[in-house]
PDB file of C-alpha atoms in Angstrom:
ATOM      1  CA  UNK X   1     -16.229 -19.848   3.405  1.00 81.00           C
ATOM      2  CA  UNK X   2     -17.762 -16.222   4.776  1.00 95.00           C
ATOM      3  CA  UNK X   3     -18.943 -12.940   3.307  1.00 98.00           C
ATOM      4  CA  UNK X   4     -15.825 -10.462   2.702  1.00 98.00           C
ATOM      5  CA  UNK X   5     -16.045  -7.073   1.903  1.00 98.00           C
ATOM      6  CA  UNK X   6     -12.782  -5.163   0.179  1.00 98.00           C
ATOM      7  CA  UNK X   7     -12.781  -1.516   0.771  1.00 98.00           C
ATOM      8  CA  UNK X   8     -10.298   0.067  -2.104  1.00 97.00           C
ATOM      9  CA  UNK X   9     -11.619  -3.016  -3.808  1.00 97.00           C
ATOM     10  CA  UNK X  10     -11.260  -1.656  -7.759  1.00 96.00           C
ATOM     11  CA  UNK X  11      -7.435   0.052  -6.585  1.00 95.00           C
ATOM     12  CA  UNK X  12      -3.927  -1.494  -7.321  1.00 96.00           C
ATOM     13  CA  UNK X  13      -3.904  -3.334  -4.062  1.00 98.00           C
ATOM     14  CA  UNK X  14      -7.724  -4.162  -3.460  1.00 98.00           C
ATOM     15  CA  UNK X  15      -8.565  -5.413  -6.898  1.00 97.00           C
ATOM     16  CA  UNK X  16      -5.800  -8.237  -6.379  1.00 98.00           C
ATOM     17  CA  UNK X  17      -7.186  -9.118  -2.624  1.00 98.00           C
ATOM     18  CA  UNK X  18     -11.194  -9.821  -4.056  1.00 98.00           C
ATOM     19  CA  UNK X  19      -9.376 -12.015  -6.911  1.00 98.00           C
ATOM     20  CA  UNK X  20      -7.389 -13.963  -4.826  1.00 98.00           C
ATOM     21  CA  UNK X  21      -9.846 -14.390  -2.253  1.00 98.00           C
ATOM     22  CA  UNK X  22     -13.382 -15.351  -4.604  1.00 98.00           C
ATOM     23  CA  UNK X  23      -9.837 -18.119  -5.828  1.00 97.00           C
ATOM     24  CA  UNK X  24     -10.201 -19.519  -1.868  1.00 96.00           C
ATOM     25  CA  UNK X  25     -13.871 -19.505  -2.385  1.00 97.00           C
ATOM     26  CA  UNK X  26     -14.967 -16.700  -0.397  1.00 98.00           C
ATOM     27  CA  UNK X  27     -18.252 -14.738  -1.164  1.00 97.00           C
ATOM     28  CA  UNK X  28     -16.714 -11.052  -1.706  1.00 98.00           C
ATOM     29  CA  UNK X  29     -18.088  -8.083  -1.990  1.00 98.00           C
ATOM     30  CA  UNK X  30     -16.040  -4.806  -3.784  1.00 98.00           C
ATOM     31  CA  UNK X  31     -16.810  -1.599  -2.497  1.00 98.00           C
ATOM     32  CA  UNK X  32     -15.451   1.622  -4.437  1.00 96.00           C
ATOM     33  CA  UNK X  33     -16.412   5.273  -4.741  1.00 92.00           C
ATOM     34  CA  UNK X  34     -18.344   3.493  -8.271  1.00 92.00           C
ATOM     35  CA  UNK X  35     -18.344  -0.115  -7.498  1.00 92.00           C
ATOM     36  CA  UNK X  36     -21.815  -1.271  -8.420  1.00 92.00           C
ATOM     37  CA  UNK X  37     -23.911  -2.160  -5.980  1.00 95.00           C
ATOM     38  CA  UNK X  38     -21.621  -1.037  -3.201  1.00 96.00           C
ATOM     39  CA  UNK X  39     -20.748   1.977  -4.288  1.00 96.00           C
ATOM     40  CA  UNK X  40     -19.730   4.128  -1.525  1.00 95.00           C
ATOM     41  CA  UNK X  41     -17.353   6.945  -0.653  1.00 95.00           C
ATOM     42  CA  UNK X  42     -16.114   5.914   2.709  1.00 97.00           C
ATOM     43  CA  UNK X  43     -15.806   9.951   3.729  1.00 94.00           C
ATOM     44  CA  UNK X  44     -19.441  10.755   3.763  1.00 94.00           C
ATOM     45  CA  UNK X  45     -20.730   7.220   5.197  1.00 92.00           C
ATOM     46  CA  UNK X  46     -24.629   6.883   5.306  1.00 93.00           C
ATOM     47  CA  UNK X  47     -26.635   4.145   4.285  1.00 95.00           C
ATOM     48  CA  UNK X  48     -25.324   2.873   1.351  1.00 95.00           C
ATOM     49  CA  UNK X  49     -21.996   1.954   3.931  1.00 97.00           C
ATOM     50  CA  UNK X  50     -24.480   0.409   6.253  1.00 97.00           C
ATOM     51  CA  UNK X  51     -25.775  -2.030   3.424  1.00 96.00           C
ATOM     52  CA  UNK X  52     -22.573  -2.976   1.920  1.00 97.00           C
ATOM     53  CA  UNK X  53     -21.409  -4.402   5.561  1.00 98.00           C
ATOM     54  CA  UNK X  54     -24.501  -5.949   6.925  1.00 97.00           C
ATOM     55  CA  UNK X  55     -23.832  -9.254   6.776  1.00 97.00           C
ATOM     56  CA  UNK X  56     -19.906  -9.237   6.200  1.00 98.00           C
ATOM     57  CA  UNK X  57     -17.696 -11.150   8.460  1.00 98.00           C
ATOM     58  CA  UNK X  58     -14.828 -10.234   7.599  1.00 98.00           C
ATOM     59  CA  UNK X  59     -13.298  -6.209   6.206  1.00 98.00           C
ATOM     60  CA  UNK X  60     -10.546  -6.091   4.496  1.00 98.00           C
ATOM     61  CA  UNK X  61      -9.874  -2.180   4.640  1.00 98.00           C
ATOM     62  CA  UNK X  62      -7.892  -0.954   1.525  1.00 98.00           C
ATOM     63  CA  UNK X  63      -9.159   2.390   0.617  1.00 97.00           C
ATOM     64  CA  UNK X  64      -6.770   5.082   0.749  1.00 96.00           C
ATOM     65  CA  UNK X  65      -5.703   8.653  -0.143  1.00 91.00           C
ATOM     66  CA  UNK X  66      -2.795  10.503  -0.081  1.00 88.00           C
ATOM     67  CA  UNK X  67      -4.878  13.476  -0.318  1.00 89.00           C
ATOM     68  CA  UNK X  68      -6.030  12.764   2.487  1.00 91.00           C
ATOM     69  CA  UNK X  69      -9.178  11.938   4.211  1.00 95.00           C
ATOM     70  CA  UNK X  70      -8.270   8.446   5.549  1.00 97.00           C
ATOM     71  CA  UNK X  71      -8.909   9.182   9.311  1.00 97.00           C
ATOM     72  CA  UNK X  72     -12.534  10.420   8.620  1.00 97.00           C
ATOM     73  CA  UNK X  73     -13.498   7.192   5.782  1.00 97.00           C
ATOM     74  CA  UNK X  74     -12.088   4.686   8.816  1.00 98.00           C
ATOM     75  CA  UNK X  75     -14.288   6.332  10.995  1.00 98.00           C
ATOM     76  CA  UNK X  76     -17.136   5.377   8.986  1.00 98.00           C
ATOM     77  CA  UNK X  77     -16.261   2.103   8.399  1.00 98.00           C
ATOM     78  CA  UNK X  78     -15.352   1.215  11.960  1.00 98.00           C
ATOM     79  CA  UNK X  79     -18.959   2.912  13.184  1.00 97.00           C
ATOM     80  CA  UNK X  80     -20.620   1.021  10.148  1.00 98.00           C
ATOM     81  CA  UNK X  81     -19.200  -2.751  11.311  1.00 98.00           C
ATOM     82  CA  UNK X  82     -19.752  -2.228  15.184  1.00 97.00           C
ATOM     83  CA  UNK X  83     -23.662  -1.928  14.257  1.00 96.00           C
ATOM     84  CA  UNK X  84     -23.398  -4.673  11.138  1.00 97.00           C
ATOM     85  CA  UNK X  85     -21.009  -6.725  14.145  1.00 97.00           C
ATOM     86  CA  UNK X  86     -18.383  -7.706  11.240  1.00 98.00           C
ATOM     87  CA  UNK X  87     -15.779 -10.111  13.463  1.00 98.00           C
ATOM     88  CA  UNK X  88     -12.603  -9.282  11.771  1.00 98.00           C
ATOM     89  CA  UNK X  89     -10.650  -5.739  10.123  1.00 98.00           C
ATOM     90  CA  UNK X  90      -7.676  -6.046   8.231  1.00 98.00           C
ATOM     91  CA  UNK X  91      -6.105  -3.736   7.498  1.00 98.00           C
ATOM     92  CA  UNK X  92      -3.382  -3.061   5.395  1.00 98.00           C
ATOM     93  CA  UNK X  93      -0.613  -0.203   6.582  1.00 98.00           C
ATOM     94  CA  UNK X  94       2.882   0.599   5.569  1.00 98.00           C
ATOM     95  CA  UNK X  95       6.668   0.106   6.947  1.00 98.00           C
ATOM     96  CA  UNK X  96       7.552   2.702   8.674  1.00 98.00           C
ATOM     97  CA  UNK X  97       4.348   5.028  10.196  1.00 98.00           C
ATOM     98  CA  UNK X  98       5.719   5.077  13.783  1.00 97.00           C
ATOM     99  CA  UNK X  99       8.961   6.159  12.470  1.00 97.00           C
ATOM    100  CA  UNK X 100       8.873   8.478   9.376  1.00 97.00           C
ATOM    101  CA  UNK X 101       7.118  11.883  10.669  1.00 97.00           C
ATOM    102  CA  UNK X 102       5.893  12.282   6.952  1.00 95.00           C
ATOM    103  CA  UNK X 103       1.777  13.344   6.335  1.00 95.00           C
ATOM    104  CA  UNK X 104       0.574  10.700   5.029  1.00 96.00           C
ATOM    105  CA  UNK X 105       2.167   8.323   7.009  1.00 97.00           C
ATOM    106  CA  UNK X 106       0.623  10.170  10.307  1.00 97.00           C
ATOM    107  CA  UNK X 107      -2.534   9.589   8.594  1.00 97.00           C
ATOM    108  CA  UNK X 108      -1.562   5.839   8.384  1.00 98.00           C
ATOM    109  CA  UNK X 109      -0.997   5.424  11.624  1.00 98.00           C
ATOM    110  CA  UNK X 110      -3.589   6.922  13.433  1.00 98.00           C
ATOM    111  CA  UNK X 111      -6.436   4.392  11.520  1.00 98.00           C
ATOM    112  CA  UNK X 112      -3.873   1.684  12.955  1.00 98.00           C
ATOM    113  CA  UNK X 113      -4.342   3.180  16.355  1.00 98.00           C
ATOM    114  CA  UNK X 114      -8.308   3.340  15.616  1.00 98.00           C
ATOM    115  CA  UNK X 115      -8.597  -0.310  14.566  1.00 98.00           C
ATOM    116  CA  UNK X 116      -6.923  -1.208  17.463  1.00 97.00           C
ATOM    117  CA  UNK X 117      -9.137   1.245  19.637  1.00 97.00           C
ATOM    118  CA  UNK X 118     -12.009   0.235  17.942  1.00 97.00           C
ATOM    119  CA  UNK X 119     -13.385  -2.814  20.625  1.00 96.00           C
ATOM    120  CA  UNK X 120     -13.436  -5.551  17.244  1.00 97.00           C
ATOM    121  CA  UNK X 121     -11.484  -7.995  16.520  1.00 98.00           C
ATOM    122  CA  UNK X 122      -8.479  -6.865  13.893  1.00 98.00           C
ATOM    123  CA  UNK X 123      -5.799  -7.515  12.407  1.00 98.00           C
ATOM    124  CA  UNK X 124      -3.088  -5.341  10.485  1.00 98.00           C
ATOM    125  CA  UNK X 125      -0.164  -5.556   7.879  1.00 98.00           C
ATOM    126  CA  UNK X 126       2.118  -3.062   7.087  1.00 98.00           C
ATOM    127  CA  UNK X 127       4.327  -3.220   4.058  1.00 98.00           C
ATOM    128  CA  UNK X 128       6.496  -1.559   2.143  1.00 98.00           C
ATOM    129  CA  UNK X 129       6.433   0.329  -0.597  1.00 97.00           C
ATOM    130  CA  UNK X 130       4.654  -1.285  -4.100  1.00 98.00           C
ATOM    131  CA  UNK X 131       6.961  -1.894  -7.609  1.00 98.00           C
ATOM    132  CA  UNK X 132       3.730   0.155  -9.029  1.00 97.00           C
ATOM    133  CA  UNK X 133       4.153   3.529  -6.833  1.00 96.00           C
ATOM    134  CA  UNK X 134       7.430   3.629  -7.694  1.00 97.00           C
ATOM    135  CA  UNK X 135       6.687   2.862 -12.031  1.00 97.00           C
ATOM    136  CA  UNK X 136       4.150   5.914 -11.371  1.00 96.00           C
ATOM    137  CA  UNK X 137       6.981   8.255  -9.241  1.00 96.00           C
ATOM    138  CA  UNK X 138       9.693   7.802 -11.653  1.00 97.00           C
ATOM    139  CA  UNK X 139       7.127   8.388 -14.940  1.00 97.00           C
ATOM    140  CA  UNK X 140       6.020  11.600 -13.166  1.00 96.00           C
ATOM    141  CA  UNK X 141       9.891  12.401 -12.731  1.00 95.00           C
ATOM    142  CA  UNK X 142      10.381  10.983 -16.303  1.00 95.00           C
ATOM    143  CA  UNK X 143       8.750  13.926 -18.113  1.00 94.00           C
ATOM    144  CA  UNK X 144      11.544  16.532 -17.231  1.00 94.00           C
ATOM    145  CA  UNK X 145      14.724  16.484 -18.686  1.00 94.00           C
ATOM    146  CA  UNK X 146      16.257  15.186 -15.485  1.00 95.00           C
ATOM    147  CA  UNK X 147      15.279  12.929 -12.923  1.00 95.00           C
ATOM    148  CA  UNK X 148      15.705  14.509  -9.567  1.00 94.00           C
ATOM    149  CA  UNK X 149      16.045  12.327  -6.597  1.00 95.00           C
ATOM    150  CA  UNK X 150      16.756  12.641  -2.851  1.00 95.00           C
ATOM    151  CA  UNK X 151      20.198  12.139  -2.229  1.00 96.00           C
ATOM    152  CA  UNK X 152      20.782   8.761  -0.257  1.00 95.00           C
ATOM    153  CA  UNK X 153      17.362   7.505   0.416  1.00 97.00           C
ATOM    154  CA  UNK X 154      17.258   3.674  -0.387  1.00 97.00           C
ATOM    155  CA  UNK X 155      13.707   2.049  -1.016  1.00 98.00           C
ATOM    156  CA  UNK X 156      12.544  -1.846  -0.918  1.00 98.00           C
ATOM    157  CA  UNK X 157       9.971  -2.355  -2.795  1.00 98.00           C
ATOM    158  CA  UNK X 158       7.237  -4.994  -3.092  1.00 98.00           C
ATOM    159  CA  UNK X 159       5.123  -6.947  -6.028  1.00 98.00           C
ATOM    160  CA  UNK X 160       1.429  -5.952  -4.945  1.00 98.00           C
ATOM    161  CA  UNK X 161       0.195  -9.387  -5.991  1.00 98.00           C
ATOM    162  CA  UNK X 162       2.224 -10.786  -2.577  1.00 98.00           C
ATOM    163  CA  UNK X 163       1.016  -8.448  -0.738  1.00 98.00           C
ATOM    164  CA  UNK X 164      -2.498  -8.976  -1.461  1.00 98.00           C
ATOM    165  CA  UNK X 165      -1.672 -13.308  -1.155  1.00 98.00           C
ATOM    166  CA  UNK X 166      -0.516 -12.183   2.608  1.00 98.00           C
ATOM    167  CA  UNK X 167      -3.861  -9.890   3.155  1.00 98.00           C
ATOM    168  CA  UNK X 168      -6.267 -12.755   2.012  1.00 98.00           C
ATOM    169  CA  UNK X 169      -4.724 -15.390   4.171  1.00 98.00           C
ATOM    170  CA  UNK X 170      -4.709 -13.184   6.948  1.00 98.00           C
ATOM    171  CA  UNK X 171      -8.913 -12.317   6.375  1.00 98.00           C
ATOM    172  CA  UNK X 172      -9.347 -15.705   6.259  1.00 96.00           C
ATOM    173  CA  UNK X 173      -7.792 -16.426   9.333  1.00 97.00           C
ATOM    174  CA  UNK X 174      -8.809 -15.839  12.579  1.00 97.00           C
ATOM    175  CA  UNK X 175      -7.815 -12.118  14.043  1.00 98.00           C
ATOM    176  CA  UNK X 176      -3.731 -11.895  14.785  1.00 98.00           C
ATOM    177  CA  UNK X 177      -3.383  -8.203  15.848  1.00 98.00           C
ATOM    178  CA  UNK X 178      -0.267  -6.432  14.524  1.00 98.00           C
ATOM    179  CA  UNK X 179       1.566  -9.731  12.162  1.00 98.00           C
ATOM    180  CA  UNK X 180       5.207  -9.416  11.173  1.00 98.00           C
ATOM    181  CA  UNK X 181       5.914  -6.711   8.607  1.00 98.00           C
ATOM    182  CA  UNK X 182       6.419  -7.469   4.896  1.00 98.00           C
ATOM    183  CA  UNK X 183       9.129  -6.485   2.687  1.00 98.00           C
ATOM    184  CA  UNK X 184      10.476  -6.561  -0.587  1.00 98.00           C
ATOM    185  CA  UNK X 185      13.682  -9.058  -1.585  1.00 98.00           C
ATOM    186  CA  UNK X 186      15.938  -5.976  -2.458  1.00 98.00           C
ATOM    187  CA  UNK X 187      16.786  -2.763  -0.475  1.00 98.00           C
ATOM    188  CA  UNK X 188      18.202  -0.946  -2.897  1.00 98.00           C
ATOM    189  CA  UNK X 189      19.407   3.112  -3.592  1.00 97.00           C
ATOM    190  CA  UNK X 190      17.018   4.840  -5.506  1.00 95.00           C
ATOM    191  CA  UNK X 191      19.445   5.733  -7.873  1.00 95.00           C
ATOM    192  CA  UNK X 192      19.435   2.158  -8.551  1.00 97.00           C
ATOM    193  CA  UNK X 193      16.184   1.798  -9.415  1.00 98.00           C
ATOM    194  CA  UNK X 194      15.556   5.147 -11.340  1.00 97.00           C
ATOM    195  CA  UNK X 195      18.406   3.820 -13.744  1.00 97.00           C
ATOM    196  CA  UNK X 196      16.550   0.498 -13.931  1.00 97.00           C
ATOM    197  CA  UNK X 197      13.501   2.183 -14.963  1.00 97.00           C
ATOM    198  CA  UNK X 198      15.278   3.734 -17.660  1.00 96.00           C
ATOM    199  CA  UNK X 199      16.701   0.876 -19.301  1.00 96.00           C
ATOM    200  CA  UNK X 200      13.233  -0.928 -19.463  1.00 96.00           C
ATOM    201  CA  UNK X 201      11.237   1.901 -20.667  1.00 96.00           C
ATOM    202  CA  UNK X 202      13.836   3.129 -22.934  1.00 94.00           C
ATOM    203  CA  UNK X 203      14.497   6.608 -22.308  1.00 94.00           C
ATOM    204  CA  UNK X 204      17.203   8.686 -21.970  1.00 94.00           C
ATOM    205  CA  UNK X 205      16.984  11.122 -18.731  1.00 95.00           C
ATOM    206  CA  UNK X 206      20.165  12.241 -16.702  1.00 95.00           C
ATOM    207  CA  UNK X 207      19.679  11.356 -13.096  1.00 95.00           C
ATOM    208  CA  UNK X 208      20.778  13.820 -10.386  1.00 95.00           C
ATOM    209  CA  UNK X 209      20.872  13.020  -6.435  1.00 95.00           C
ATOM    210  CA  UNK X 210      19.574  15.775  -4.237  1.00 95.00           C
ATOM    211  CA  UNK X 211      19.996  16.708  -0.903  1.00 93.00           C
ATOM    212  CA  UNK X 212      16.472  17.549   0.841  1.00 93.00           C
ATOM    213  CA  UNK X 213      15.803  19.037   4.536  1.00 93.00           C
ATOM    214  CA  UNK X 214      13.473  18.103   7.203  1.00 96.00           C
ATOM    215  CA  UNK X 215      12.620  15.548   9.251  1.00 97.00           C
ATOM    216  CA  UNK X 216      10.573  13.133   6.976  1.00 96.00           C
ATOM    217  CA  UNK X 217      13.741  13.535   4.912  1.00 96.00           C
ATOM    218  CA  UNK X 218      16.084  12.659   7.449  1.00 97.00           C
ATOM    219  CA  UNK X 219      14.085   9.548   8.624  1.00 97.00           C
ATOM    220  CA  UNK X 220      13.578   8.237   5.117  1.00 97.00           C
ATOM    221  CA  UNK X 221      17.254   8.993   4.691  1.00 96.00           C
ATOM    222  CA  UNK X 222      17.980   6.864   7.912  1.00 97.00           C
ATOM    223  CA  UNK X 223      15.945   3.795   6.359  1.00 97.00           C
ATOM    224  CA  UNK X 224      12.483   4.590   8.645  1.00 97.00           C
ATOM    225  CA  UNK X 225      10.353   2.603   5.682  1.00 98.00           C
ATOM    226  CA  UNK X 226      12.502  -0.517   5.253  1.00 98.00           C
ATOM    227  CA  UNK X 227      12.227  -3.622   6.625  1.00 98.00           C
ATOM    228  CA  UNK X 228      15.409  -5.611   5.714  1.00 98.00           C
ATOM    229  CA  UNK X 229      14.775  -7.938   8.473  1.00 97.00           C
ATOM    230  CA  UNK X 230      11.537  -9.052   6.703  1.00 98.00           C
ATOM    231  CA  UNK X 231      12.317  -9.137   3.422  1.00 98.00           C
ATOM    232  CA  UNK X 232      10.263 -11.880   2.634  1.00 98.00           C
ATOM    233  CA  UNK X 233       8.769 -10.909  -0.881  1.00 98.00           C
ATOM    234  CA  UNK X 234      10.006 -12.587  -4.321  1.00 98.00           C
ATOM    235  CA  UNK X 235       9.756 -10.778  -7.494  1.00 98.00           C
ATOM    236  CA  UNK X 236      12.502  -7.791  -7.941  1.00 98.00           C
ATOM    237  CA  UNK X 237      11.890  -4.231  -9.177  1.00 98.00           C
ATOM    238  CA  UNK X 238      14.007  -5.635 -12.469  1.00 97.00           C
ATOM    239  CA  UNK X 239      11.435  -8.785 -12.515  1.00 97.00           C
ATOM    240  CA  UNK X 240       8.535  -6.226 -12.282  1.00 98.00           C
ATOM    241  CA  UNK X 241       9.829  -4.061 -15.086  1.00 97.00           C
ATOM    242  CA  UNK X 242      10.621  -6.757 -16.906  1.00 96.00           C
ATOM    243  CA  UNK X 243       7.239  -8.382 -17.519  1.00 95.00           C
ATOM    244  CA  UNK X 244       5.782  -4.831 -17.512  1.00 95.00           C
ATOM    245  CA  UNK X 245       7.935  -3.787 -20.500  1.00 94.00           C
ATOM    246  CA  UNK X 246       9.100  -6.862 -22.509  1.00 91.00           C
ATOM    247  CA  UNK X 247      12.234  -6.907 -24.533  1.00 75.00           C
ATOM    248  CA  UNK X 248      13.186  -4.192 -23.082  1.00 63.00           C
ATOM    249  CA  UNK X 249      15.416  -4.853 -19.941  1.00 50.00           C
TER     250      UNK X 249
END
């Protein structure tokens, strides 16, 4: 078994890769902005990055913002594992980066593009979205009177725990480039799903749809972040909510 370090490795995704992997009998090691001893914020680098990949083989890369930063963190990490000569990057991407002209998903895509830039050996997944973002979206939405959503944008989302079952047979694997995209069993209107929410937490919201502008909006509207081709994961938004809130759905 080798020495695997999980960047992200306390977050919704990265928590579930070090468990399933220290299950296949890996050694891992869980680096976080407060992960003790690796603690390490990916953004400034420095030693304490240096010490948490000496000796890896393998990087799983899940740390991520929103808020951006993600270019400058994979930086680090990439100049880090040349020196430390880790053998494989994973790393794990989302549905839709070459197609949705959204922020974020710029961001997303250029660490692709540096991974595969980078002269080691990688390999990356891109999925879409997880059950969890969209629990925390509609709870956000969930504390006005209304839930307002964009008009005729559909989502397919994904149980986390599959995803991060597909990222820790991929690290322990040998390097496979860019694998076959993951996606959730359901496409489904968000409509859909913000009424499902509802009836498992309980709460009474109207739900209005709402027409956006821009690009981002457009592509999202076209179905940029789906993958109904590969929709290869299991467990349903309704199966999610209903373990997450019991007796309710």
């Amino acid at each position: 078994m080798s020495t695997i370090l999980v960047t992200g490795g306390t977050g919704t995704l990265g928590r579930h890769v070090g468990e399933r992997l220290r299950t296949d009998g890996h050694d891992v090691r869980v680096l976080s902005r407060h992960a003790v001893p690796y603690a390490v914020d990916l953004r400034q680098g420095g030693s304490a990055l240096d010490a948490a990949v000496t000796g890896a083989d393998t990087v799983v890369h899940c740390a991520t913002s929103p808020r951006g930063g993600d270019e400058k963190a994979a930086r680090n990490l990439l100049t880090a594992a040349r020196r430390a000569g880790v053998a494989h990057l994973v790393y794990i991407s989302i549905v839709g980066v070459d197609r949705v002209p959204f922020g974020y998903y710029r961001s997303k895509l250029a660490v692709e593009r540096m991974f595969e830039d980078s002269g080691l050996a990688w390999t990356v997944l891109r999925t879409t979205q997880f059950h969890d973002l969209l629990l925390t979206l509609f709870d956000g939405m969930a504390r006005l009177p209304v839930l307002l959503l964009p008009a005729r944008v559909k989502d397919q989302p994904i149980e986390v725990t599959e995803v991060a079952g597909r990222l820790a047979d991929l690290a322990g694997a040998e390097p496979a480039g860019r694998v076959d995209d993951m996606g959730g069993p359901e496409v489904r209107t968000f409509d859909s799903l913000a009424r499902a929410y509802l009836r498992a937490t309980g709460r009474r919201r109207a739900v209005a749809k709402v027409p956006l502008r821009g690009a981002a909006y457009h592509a999202f509207r076209e179905g940029g972040h789906l993958a109904p081709a590969q929709a290869v994961g299991r467990t349903t938004f309704d199966e999610f909510l209903a373990k997450r809130f019991p007796g309710r759905t």
